[in-house]
Short mmCIF file of C-alpha atoms and ligand atoms in Angstrom, two decimals:
data_model
loop_
_atom_site.label_atom_id
_atom_site.label_comp_id
_atom_site.label_asym_id
_atom_site.label_seq_id
_atom_site.Cartn_x
_atom_site.Cartn_y
_atom_site.Cartn_z
CA MET S 27 -129.24 18.49 -142.34
CA ALA S 28 -126.71 16.59 -144.38
CA LYS S 29 -124.96 15.91 -141.12
CA ALA S 30 -127.93 14.12 -139.60
CA SER S 31 -128.32 12.01 -142.70
CA ASP S 32 -124.65 10.93 -142.62
CA ASP S 33 -125.01 10.13 -139.00
CA VAL S 34 -127.93 7.88 -139.72
CA ASN S 35 -126.02 5.98 -142.39
CA GLN S 36 -123.01 5.60 -140.19
CA ARG S 37 -125.08 4.20 -137.35
CA GLN S 38 -126.82 1.63 -139.45
CA SER S 39 -123.79 -0.68 -139.40
CA GLY S 40 -122.68 -2.33 -136.12
CA VAL S 41 -125.98 -2.02 -134.28
CA GLY S 42 -125.61 -2.40 -130.50
CA GLU S 43 -121.97 -1.28 -130.31
CA PRO S 44 -121.00 1.72 -128.19
CA TYR S 45 -119.70 4.82 -129.91
CA PHE S 46 -118.95 8.45 -129.14
CA CYS S 47 -121.37 10.84 -130.69
CA GLU S 48 -119.76 13.95 -132.12
CA GLU S 49 -123.09 15.65 -132.36
CA CYS S 50 -123.90 15.77 -128.65
CA LYS S 51 -120.52 14.82 -127.27
CA ARG S 52 -121.78 11.77 -125.37
CA ASN S 53 -121.44 7.97 -125.43
CA HIS S 54 -124.24 6.25 -127.37
CA THR S 55 -125.17 2.73 -128.44
CA LYS S 56 -125.44 2.13 -132.16
CA GLY S 57 -128.92 1.42 -133.40
CA LYS S 58 -130.63 3.33 -130.57
CA ILE S 59 -132.27 6.62 -131.26
CA TYR S 60 -131.67 9.62 -129.03
CA LYS S 61 -133.91 12.56 -128.35
CA GLU S 62 -131.32 15.04 -129.46
CA HIS S 63 -131.02 13.27 -132.79
CA LEU S 64 -134.73 13.10 -133.29
CA LYS S 65 -134.71 16.87 -133.39
CA PHE S 66 -132.63 16.63 -136.54
CA ALA S 67 -134.88 14.01 -137.96
CA LYS S 68 -138.00 16.03 -137.21
CA PHE S 69 -136.55 19.10 -138.64
CA LYS S 70 -135.74 17.07 -141.70
CA SER S 71 -139.26 15.95 -142.13
CA VAL S 72 -140.09 19.42 -143.38
CA ASP S 73 -137.78 18.73 -146.27
CA ASP S 74 -138.43 16.80 -149.47
CA GLU S 75 -137.11 13.51 -148.18
CA VAL S 76 -139.65 13.36 -145.40
CA VAL S 77 -141.31 10.08 -146.23
CA ASP S 78 -138.23 8.02 -146.80
CA ASP S 79 -136.52 9.28 -143.71
CA ASP S 80 -139.51 8.61 -141.56
CA ASN S 81 -139.06 4.98 -142.46
CA LYS S 82 -135.42 5.10 -141.65
CA ILE S 83 -136.03 6.53 -138.24
CA SER S 84 -138.41 3.76 -137.31
CA ASP S 85 -135.88 1.23 -138.67
CA LEU S 86 -133.39 2.65 -136.27
CA LEU S 87 -135.46 1.86 -133.21
CA SER S 88 -134.22 -1.42 -131.74
CA LYS S 89 -136.71 -4.28 -131.29
CA ASP S 90 -136.32 -4.02 -127.53
CA ASP S 91 -137.20 -0.36 -127.62
CA ILE S 92 -140.28 -1.03 -129.72
CA ALA S 93 -141.36 -3.83 -127.39
CA SER S 94 -140.93 -1.74 -124.28
CA GLU S 95 -142.64 1.19 -125.95
CA GLU S 96 -145.54 -1.06 -126.94
CA GLU S 97 -145.79 -2.43 -123.43
CA ALA S 98 -145.83 1.05 -121.95
CA LEU S 99 -148.53 2.06 -124.41
CA SER S 100 -150.68 -0.98 -123.76
CA ASN S 101 -150.32 -0.39 -120.01
CA GLU S 102 -151.43 3.17 -120.52
CA ILE S 103 -154.43 2.00 -122.58
CA ASP S 104 -155.32 -0.51 -119.85
CA GLU S 105 -155.22 2.26 -117.26
CA ILE S 106 -157.40 4.54 -119.36
CA GLU S 107 -159.88 1.74 -119.96
CA GLU S 108 -160.04 0.97 -116.27
CA GLU S 109 -160.61 4.64 -115.51
CA ASN S 110 -163.34 4.76 -118.15
CA GLU S 111 -165.05 1.74 -116.67
CA GLU S 112 -164.98 3.31 -113.23
CA LYS S 113 -166.41 6.54 -114.64
CA ASN S 114 -169.15 4.62 -116.47
CA GLU S 115 -170.07 2.86 -113.27
CA GLU S 116 -170.20 6.21 -111.48
CA ILE S 117 -172.44 7.64 -114.21
CA GLU S 118 -174.70 4.60 -114.00
CA GLU S 119 -174.97 5.04 -110.22
CA ILE S 120 -175.81 8.73 -110.59
CA ARG S 121 -178.44 7.89 -113.21
CA GLU S 122 -180.05 5.36 -110.92
CA GLU S 123 -180.03 7.89 -108.08
CA ILE S 124 -181.72 10.46 -110.32
CA ASP S 125 -184.34 7.91 -111.33
CA GLU S 126 -185.02 7.07 -107.70
CA ASP S 127 -185.24 10.78 -106.85
CA ASP S 128 -187.75 11.33 -109.65
CA LEU S 129 -189.73 8.40 -108.41
CA ASP S 130 -189.70 9.60 -104.84
CA GLU S 131 -190.79 13.05 -105.95
CA GLY S 132 -193.57 11.48 -107.96
CA LEU S 133 -194.67 9.49 -104.97
CA GLU S 134 -194.56 12.55 -102.73
CA ASP S 135 -196.83 14.41 -105.13
CA TYR S 136 -199.36 11.65 -104.90
CA ASN S 137 -198.97 11.29 -101.18
CA ASP S 138 -199.37 15.02 -100.68
CA ASP S 139 -202.73 14.90 -102.40
CA GLY S 140 -203.56 11.79 -100.40
CA ASN S 141 -204.50 10.60 -103.89
CA ALA S 142 -207.38 8.17 -103.64
CA CYS S 143 -206.48 6.40 -106.90
CA VAL S 144 -202.97 5.56 -105.76
CA GLU S 145 -204.30 4.50 -102.35
CA ALA S 146 -206.56 2.01 -104.12
CA VAL S 147 -203.64 0.58 -106.11
CA LYS S 148 -201.61 0.35 -102.91
CA LYS S 149 -204.34 -1.78 -101.35
CA LEU S 150 -204.31 -4.38 -104.14
CA PRO S 151 -203.07 -7.75 -102.90
CA GLY S 152 -199.34 -8.20 -103.36
CA VAL S 153 -198.54 -4.52 -103.98
CA GLY S 154 -195.53 -3.53 -101.90
CA GLU S 155 -193.43 -0.39 -102.02
CA ALA S 156 -191.30 -1.62 -104.97
CA THR S 157 -194.24 -2.75 -107.11
CA LEU S 158 -196.12 0.47 -106.40
CA LYS S 159 -193.10 2.51 -107.50
CA LYS S 160 -192.82 0.55 -110.73
CA LEU S 161 -196.51 0.91 -111.47
CA ILE S 162 -196.58 4.65 -110.85
CA LYS S 163 -193.43 5.24 -112.84
CA ALA S 164 -194.99 3.46 -115.81
CA GLY S 165 -198.16 5.55 -115.48
CA PHE S 166 -200.39 2.90 -113.87
CA SER S 167 -201.49 4.89 -110.87
CA SER S 168 -205.17 3.97 -110.77
CA LEU S 169 -207.23 0.78 -110.74
CA GLU S 170 -208.74 1.79 -114.09
CA SER S 171 -205.36 2.17 -115.77
CA ILE S 172 -204.40 -1.34 -114.66
CA ALA S 173 -207.74 -2.96 -115.44
CA TYR S 174 -208.05 -1.54 -118.97
CA THR S 175 -204.48 -2.06 -120.17
CA PRO S 176 -203.45 -5.30 -121.89
CA PRO S 177 -201.13 -7.37 -119.64
CA THR S 178 -198.29 -7.37 -122.19
CA ILE S 179 -198.19 -3.58 -122.14
CA ILE S 180 -198.20 -3.39 -118.34
CA GLN S 181 -195.36 -5.91 -118.24
CA LYS S 182 -193.31 -4.14 -120.88
CA GLU S 183 -193.67 -0.71 -119.35
CA SER S 184 -193.44 -1.49 -115.65
CA GLY S 185 -191.01 -4.41 -115.77
CA LEU S 186 -193.30 -6.54 -113.56
CA GLY S 187 -193.59 -10.28 -114.17
CA ASP S 188 -196.51 -11.91 -115.97
CA LYS S 189 -197.98 -13.58 -112.89
CA THR S 190 -197.92 -10.38 -110.85
CA THR S 191 -199.46 -8.46 -113.74
CA ALA S 192 -202.25 -11.00 -114.25
CA LYS S 193 -203.05 -10.92 -110.53
CA LEU S 194 -203.10 -7.12 -110.47
CA ILE S 195 -205.43 -6.90 -113.47
CA LYS S 196 -207.80 -9.48 -112.04
CA ALA S 197 -207.91 -7.74 -108.66
CA SER S 198 -208.43 -4.30 -110.26
CA MET S 199 -211.27 -5.62 -112.41
CA GLU S 200 -212.96 -7.14 -109.39
CA LYS S 201 -212.61 -3.92 -107.41
CA LEU S 202 -214.06 -1.88 -110.29
CA ASP S 203 -216.81 -4.40 -110.85
CA ILE S 204 -216.01 -4.70 -114.57
CA GLY S 205 -218.07 -7.27 -116.38
CA PHE S 206 -221.65 -7.45 -117.65
CA LYS S 207 -223.99 -4.75 -116.45
CA SER S 208 -227.52 -3.70 -117.25
CA ALA S 209 -228.21 -1.06 -119.90
CA GLU S 210 -229.64 1.04 -117.12
CA VAL S 211 -226.19 1.25 -115.53
CA VAL S 212 -224.72 2.23 -118.89
CA TRP S 213 -227.38 4.91 -119.22
CA GLU S 214 -226.50 6.26 -115.79
CA TYR S 215 -222.91 6.49 -117.00
CA ARG S 216 -223.85 8.19 -120.25
CA LYS S 217 -226.07 10.70 -118.46
CA ASN S 218 -222.92 11.95 -116.72
CA ILE S 219 -221.21 12.68 -120.01
CA THR S 220 -220.46 16.38 -120.37
CA ARG S 221 -219.57 18.48 -123.38
CA ILE S 222 -217.26 21.23 -124.55
CA THR S 223 -218.73 23.91 -126.74
CA THR S 224 -217.04 24.66 -130.09
CA SER S 225 -218.24 28.31 -129.93
CA SER S 226 -220.46 27.60 -132.94
CA GLN S 227 -224.09 26.73 -132.19
CA GLU S 228 -224.41 24.84 -135.49
CA LEU S 229 -221.30 22.77 -134.92
CA ASP S 230 -222.38 22.04 -131.33
CA ASN S 231 -225.73 20.82 -132.64
CA LEU S 232 -223.98 18.47 -135.04
CA PHE S 233 -222.37 16.86 -131.99
CA GLY S 234 -225.61 16.79 -130.03
CA GLY S 235 -224.60 19.74 -127.86
CA GLY S 236 -220.80 19.99 -128.07
CA ILE S 237 -217.82 17.66 -128.12
CA GLU S 238 -218.49 14.94 -125.59
CA THR S 239 -216.22 13.48 -122.95
CA GLY S 240 -215.28 9.82 -122.78
CA CYS S 241 -214.53 9.37 -126.47
CA VAL S 242 -212.05 10.11 -129.23
CA VAL S 243 -213.20 12.65 -131.81
CA GLU S 244 -211.47 12.91 -135.15
CA PHE S 245 -211.57 15.95 -137.44
CA PHE S 246 -210.27 15.16 -140.88
CA GLY S 247 -210.00 17.29 -143.97
CA GLU S 248 -207.68 18.98 -146.40
CA PHE S 249 -205.27 21.81 -145.65
CA ARG S 250 -206.73 25.01 -144.18
CA THR S 251 -210.14 23.51 -143.52
CA GLY S 252 -209.97 24.55 -139.85
CA LYS S 253 -208.71 21.46 -138.01
CA THR S 254 -206.00 23.31 -136.13
CA GLN S 255 -208.30 26.30 -135.49
CA ILE S 256 -210.93 24.05 -133.87
CA ALA S 257 -208.16 22.44 -131.79
CA HIS S 258 -207.05 25.86 -130.52
CA GLN S 259 -210.62 26.93 -129.81
CA LEU S 260 -211.33 23.81 -127.73
CA CYS S 261 -208.20 24.46 -125.62
CA VAL S 262 -209.72 27.80 -124.63
CA ASN S 263 -213.29 26.58 -124.26
CA VAL S 264 -212.48 23.60 -122.03
CA GLN S 265 -211.39 26.14 -119.43
CA LEU S 266 -214.80 27.84 -119.31
CA PRO S 267 -217.09 27.11 -116.37
CA LYS S 268 -219.63 24.33 -116.97
CA GLU S 269 -222.54 26.76 -117.31
CA ASP S 270 -220.74 28.45 -120.22
CA GLY S 271 -220.04 25.22 -122.08
CA GLY S 272 -216.66 24.35 -120.61
CA LEU S 273 -215.41 21.63 -118.29
CA ASN S 274 -213.57 23.86 -115.84
CA GLY S 275 -210.41 21.98 -116.79
CA ASN S 276 -207.13 22.33 -118.59
CA ALA S 277 -205.82 21.19 -121.95
CA LEU S 278 -202.90 19.11 -123.16
CA TYR S 279 -201.84 19.98 -126.71
CA ILE S 280 -199.58 17.62 -128.63
CA ASP S 281 -198.36 19.30 -131.77
CA THR S 282 -196.75 17.16 -134.45
CA GLU S 283 -196.69 19.76 -137.22
CA GLY S 284 -195.40 22.85 -135.45
CA THR S 285 -198.63 24.75 -136.06
CA PHE S 286 -199.58 25.59 -132.46
CA ARG S 287 -199.83 29.38 -132.12
CA PRO S 288 -200.21 31.00 -128.69
CA GLU S 289 -201.17 34.23 -130.43
CA ARG S 290 -204.30 32.49 -131.76
CA ILE S 291 -205.07 31.32 -128.23
CA ILE S 292 -204.77 34.93 -127.04
CA GLN S 293 -207.19 36.15 -129.74
CA MET S 294 -209.67 33.40 -128.91
CA ALA S 295 -209.38 34.00 -125.15
CA GLU S 296 -210.10 37.66 -125.73
CA GLY S 297 -213.10 36.66 -127.80
CA HIS S 298 -214.49 35.07 -124.62
CA ASP S 299 -213.35 37.97 -122.38
CA LEU S 300 -210.94 35.65 -120.59
CA ASP S 301 -207.60 36.59 -119.04
CA TYR S 302 -205.33 35.24 -121.78
CA LYS S 303 -202.35 34.82 -119.43
CA LYS S 304 -204.36 32.41 -117.31
CA VAL S 305 -205.65 30.63 -120.40
CA LEU S 306 -202.12 30.11 -121.76
CA LYS S 307 -200.92 28.87 -118.40
CA ASN S 308 -203.61 26.18 -118.37
CA ILE S 309 -202.52 24.65 -121.67
CA VAL S 310 -199.79 22.05 -121.34
CA PHE S 311 -197.91 21.93 -124.62
CA GLY S 312 -195.77 19.15 -126.07
CA ARG S 313 -194.13 19.10 -129.47
CA ALA S 314 -193.76 15.60 -130.90
CA TYR S 315 -190.77 15.40 -133.20
CA ASN S 316 -191.37 11.91 -134.54
CA SER S 317 -193.88 9.10 -134.22
CA ASP S 318 -192.02 7.39 -131.36
CA HIS S 319 -191.93 10.65 -129.46
CA GLN S 320 -195.64 11.14 -130.14
CA ILE S 321 -196.45 7.67 -128.79
CA MET S 322 -194.32 8.34 -125.73
CA LEU S 323 -196.03 11.66 -124.99
CA ILE S 324 -199.44 9.98 -125.01
CA LYS S 325 -198.18 7.27 -122.68
CA GLU S 326 -196.82 9.93 -120.34
CA ALA S 327 -200.13 11.78 -120.40
CA THR S 328 -201.74 9.40 -117.88
CA ASN S 329 -199.93 10.86 -114.91
CA LEU S 330 -200.27 14.42 -116.18
CA ILE S 331 -204.04 14.23 -116.54
CA LYS S 332 -204.61 13.96 -112.81
CA GLU S 333 -201.78 16.20 -111.78
CA LYS S 334 -202.81 19.10 -114.05
CA ASN S 335 -206.59 18.61 -114.13
CA ILE S 336 -206.49 17.90 -117.88
CA LYS S 337 -209.96 17.55 -119.42
CA LEU S 338 -208.98 17.80 -123.08
CA ILE S 339 -206.18 16.20 -125.07
CA ILE S 340 -205.45 17.52 -128.56
CA LEU S 341 -203.32 15.53 -130.97
CA ASP S 342 -202.68 17.63 -134.08
CA SER S 343 -202.10 15.56 -136.14
CA LEU S 344 -202.50 11.86 -135.56
CA ILE S 345 -201.03 10.40 -138.73
CA GLY S 346 -198.55 12.99 -140.06
CA HIS S 347 -195.37 11.48 -138.64
CA PHE S 348 -196.42 7.93 -139.44
CA ARG S 349 -197.05 8.85 -143.04
CA SER S 350 -193.63 10.41 -143.54
CA GLU S 351 -191.68 7.80 -141.57
CA TYR S 352 -193.21 4.62 -142.93
CA VAL S 353 -192.69 5.02 -146.64
CA GLY S 354 -193.46 2.34 -149.21
CA ARG S 355 -195.87 -0.55 -149.36
CA GLY S 356 -193.55 -2.92 -147.50
CA THR S 357 -193.90 -0.92 -144.30
CA LEU S 358 -197.69 -0.65 -144.44
CA ALA S 359 -198.54 -3.58 -142.18
CA ASN S 360 -196.05 -2.43 -139.59
CA ARG S 361 -197.37 1.14 -139.77
CA GLN S 362 -200.99 0.12 -139.36
CA GLN S 363 -200.09 -2.03 -136.38
CA THR S 364 -198.26 0.84 -134.68
CA ILE S 365 -201.07 3.32 -135.37
CA ASN S 366 -203.56 0.78 -134.06
CA THR S 367 -201.70 0.43 -130.77
CA HIS S 368 -201.35 4.21 -130.53
CA LEU S 369 -205.08 4.71 -131.10
CA HIS S 370 -205.85 2.18 -128.43
CA ASP S 371 -203.61 4.09 -126.03
CA LEU S 372 -205.84 7.12 -126.75
CA LEU S 373 -209.08 5.20 -126.41
CA ARG S 374 -207.87 3.67 -123.16
CA LEU S 375 -207.33 7.16 -121.74
CA THR S 376 -211.03 7.87 -122.22
CA ASP S 377 -211.89 4.60 -120.45
CA ILE S 378 -209.65 5.49 -117.56
CA PHE S 379 -210.83 9.10 -117.39
CA PRO S 380 -214.51 9.26 -118.42
CA ASP S 381 -214.53 13.06 -118.06
CA LEU S 382 -211.75 13.48 -120.60
CA CYS S 383 -212.15 14.58 -124.24
CA VAL S 384 -209.63 13.39 -126.80
CA VAL S 385 -209.59 15.24 -130.11
CA VAL S 386 -207.32 14.22 -132.97
CA THR S 387 -206.90 15.76 -136.40
CA ASN S 388 -206.18 13.84 -139.54
CA GLN S 389 -205.05 14.75 -143.00
CA VAL S 390 -206.76 13.43 -146.06
CA GLN S 391 -204.98 11.61 -148.81
CA SER S 392 -206.12 11.93 -152.37
CA LYS S 393 -207.69 8.85 -153.85
CA PRO S 394 -207.22 9.31 -157.58
CA ASP S 395 -209.19 6.21 -158.56
CA VAL S 396 -212.46 7.73 -157.32
CA PHE S 397 -214.19 9.71 -160.08
CA TYR S 398 -217.42 10.59 -158.38
CA GLY S 399 -218.37 11.54 -154.84
CA ASN S 400 -215.72 12.69 -152.40
CA PRO S 401 -212.26 12.12 -153.89
CA THR S 402 -210.53 12.23 -150.54
CA VAL S 403 -210.36 9.80 -147.66
CA ALA S 404 -208.82 10.15 -144.23
CA ALA S 405 -205.23 9.03 -143.93
CA GLY S 406 -204.64 5.91 -141.91
CA GLY S 407 -207.29 3.82 -143.62
CA ASN S 408 -209.64 1.52 -141.78
CA ILE S 409 -207.52 1.39 -138.67
CA VAL S 410 -208.30 5.02 -137.86
CA ALA S 411 -211.89 4.73 -138.98
CA HIS S 412 -212.51 1.95 -136.47
CA GLY S 413 -210.42 3.47 -133.72
CA SER S 414 -212.04 6.89 -133.34
CA THR S 415 -215.48 7.06 -131.91
CA ILE S 416 -216.76 10.15 -133.69
CA ARG S 417 -215.46 11.27 -137.08
CA VAL S 418 -216.16 14.60 -138.71
CA TYR S 419 -215.12 15.61 -142.21
CA LEU S 420 -214.26 19.28 -142.81
CA ARG S 421 -214.28 21.10 -146.11
CA LYS S 422 -214.06 24.68 -147.28
CA GLY S 423 -217.11 26.79 -147.96
CA LYS S 424 -217.36 30.41 -149.14
CA GLY S 425 -214.71 32.76 -147.70
CA GLU S 426 -214.25 32.14 -144.01
CA GLN S 427 -217.00 29.52 -143.97
CA ARG S 428 -216.30 25.86 -143.38
CA VAL S 429 -218.60 22.85 -143.60
CA ALA S 430 -218.45 19.98 -141.10
CA LYS S 431 -220.03 16.63 -141.97
CA MET S 432 -220.72 13.95 -139.39
CA ILE S 433 -219.32 10.76 -140.93
CA ASP S 434 -219.40 8.25 -138.15
CA ALA S 435 -220.87 8.38 -134.67
CA PRO S 436 -222.52 5.59 -132.72
CA HIS S 437 -225.48 7.70 -131.58
CA LEU S 438 -225.62 10.80 -133.81
CA PRO S 439 -227.42 11.24 -137.14
CA GLU S 440 -225.40 12.07 -140.22
CA GLY S 441 -225.65 15.76 -140.95
CA GLU S 442 -223.81 18.92 -141.83
CA ALA S 443 -223.04 22.18 -140.09
CA VAL S 444 -221.65 25.45 -141.41
CA PHE S 445 -219.34 27.52 -139.22
CA SER S 446 -216.84 30.35 -139.70
CA ILE S 447 -213.25 31.00 -138.72
CA THR S 448 -212.78 34.62 -137.64
CA GLU S 449 -210.07 36.58 -135.85
CA ASN S 450 -211.67 35.74 -132.50
CA GLY S 451 -211.95 32.08 -133.37
CA ILE S 452 -214.78 29.76 -134.35
CA THR S 453 -218.31 31.21 -134.66
CA ASP S 454 -221.50 30.48 -136.58
P1 ADP X 4 -205.81 22.96 -141.07
O1 ADP X 4 -207.09 22.27 -141.35
O2 ADP X 4 -204.83 22.76 -142.16
O3 ADP X 4 -205.29 22.66 -139.70
P2 ADP X 4 -206.25 25.55 -139.97
O4 ADP X 4 -207.09 25.07 -138.87
O5 ADP X 4 -204.90 26.03 -139.63
O6 ADP X 4 -206.16 24.50 -141.15
O7 ADP X 4 -207.06 26.70 -140.70
C1 ADP X 4 -206.43 27.69 -141.42
C2 ADP X 4 -207.45 28.71 -141.74
O8 ADP X 4 -207.88 29.38 -140.56
C3 ADP X 4 -206.89 29.78 -142.61
O9 ADP X 4 -207.07 29.43 -143.97
C4 ADP X 4 -207.74 30.99 -142.28
O10 ADP X 4 -208.87 30.97 -143.06
C5 ADP X 4 -208.16 30.73 -140.85
N1 ADP X 4 -207.44 31.59 -139.91
C6 ADP X 4 -206.27 31.34 -139.32
N2 ADP X 4 -205.90 32.38 -138.53
C7 ADP X 4 -206.87 33.30 -138.62
C8 ADP X 4 -207.08 34.60 -138.06
N3 ADP X 4 -206.18 35.12 -137.21
N4 ADP X 4 -208.19 35.24 -138.38
C9 ADP X 4 -209.08 34.69 -139.22
N5 ADP X 4 -208.95 33.49 -139.79
C10 ADP X 4 -207.86 32.79 -139.50
MG1 MG X 5 -203.40 22.03 -139.11
#
């Protein structure tokens, strides 16, 4: 080790001159560093003098060497970067291909069914293959979905221009004959409204014969008041034949709290003597991990509804994620705006699919400044109150009993119903 150090000192004078190296018995140039010698240096670095000698070694490298080394390195970096770019391009291409494949598959599905809704969209003036693909991919696969959606949303989600969008909406509205109509026509429409039974006669009566299609129903209440249980029960009941209070359809369950339990579905299915395997199969389940994800799932629902014969959408719960993500007064306006848009997405679904039920649950927040009456109000404030069509407040009664109170419904009287939660689900 001492030898290597001497060698270093010796070589520091007369840089660039040739000399004979005793160490490796070869001719060297002073000031240049040789592999063989580095071994000594490296070995040395284990010693105490490590840091100092590291400096010395780099001092020994001639400027030319450093420059050529740097050049080689920068060339290498350039090569790697080029390779990376090529790879990125490849990835991008593959992604695009996948997207196209998805799209084509989607189109095939619709074509296989000879889907009348898509056919109608196809026939709109100015709708070519490319526009149709964009519309379907964004979930606008029926005249209704185009006619009832604000132009800005269609543009944002499909990537179509504003003129095309405006034309499409106008044409869809004309085809659907949207505009003023007589009350008689509205009555004809309302006569076709069907209902899902809750499995409790009392609760059904509160709703005028069960939970009706074509609107958004909100159940709000404190913890353990039965919101999630009712949601589970409806997923089973929607599958019943019409004569037994069902809609002969399937359910889409969006769970934001992680409280969906297939075992409860099994118990409830058995309560109705149904084959629970079939019942489970007919429930499409989606777990929403945050509010953006929740919003996205609802947007994606449009295509699923037709494909899977969905007649009931459950959103348990509506506000939970928003409440935990938008914290503090400063975010309130933003939060209310986002919830408002989300609620309108839900309401629009019932416009597009009149035989669809949408049921949302909502927590209550305590309102400490109220000293009399009900000290709790639904989370989400006025936005939610105005967005849902029918609102029911749940509270605990004795034991397994729960009380439901009709708070807000355009055509139903205010009233209360008592029901129970048992092992086999909701009953009177
Ligand atoms: P939340 O309103 O918080 O969503 P839930 O709908 O989950 O409340 O209701 C929870 C209540 O449902 C429990 O307190 C219990 O009374 C009842 N419950 C849940 N599972 C069963 C069961 N297997 N058998 C009987 N009652 C049940
Ligand atoms: Mg719950």
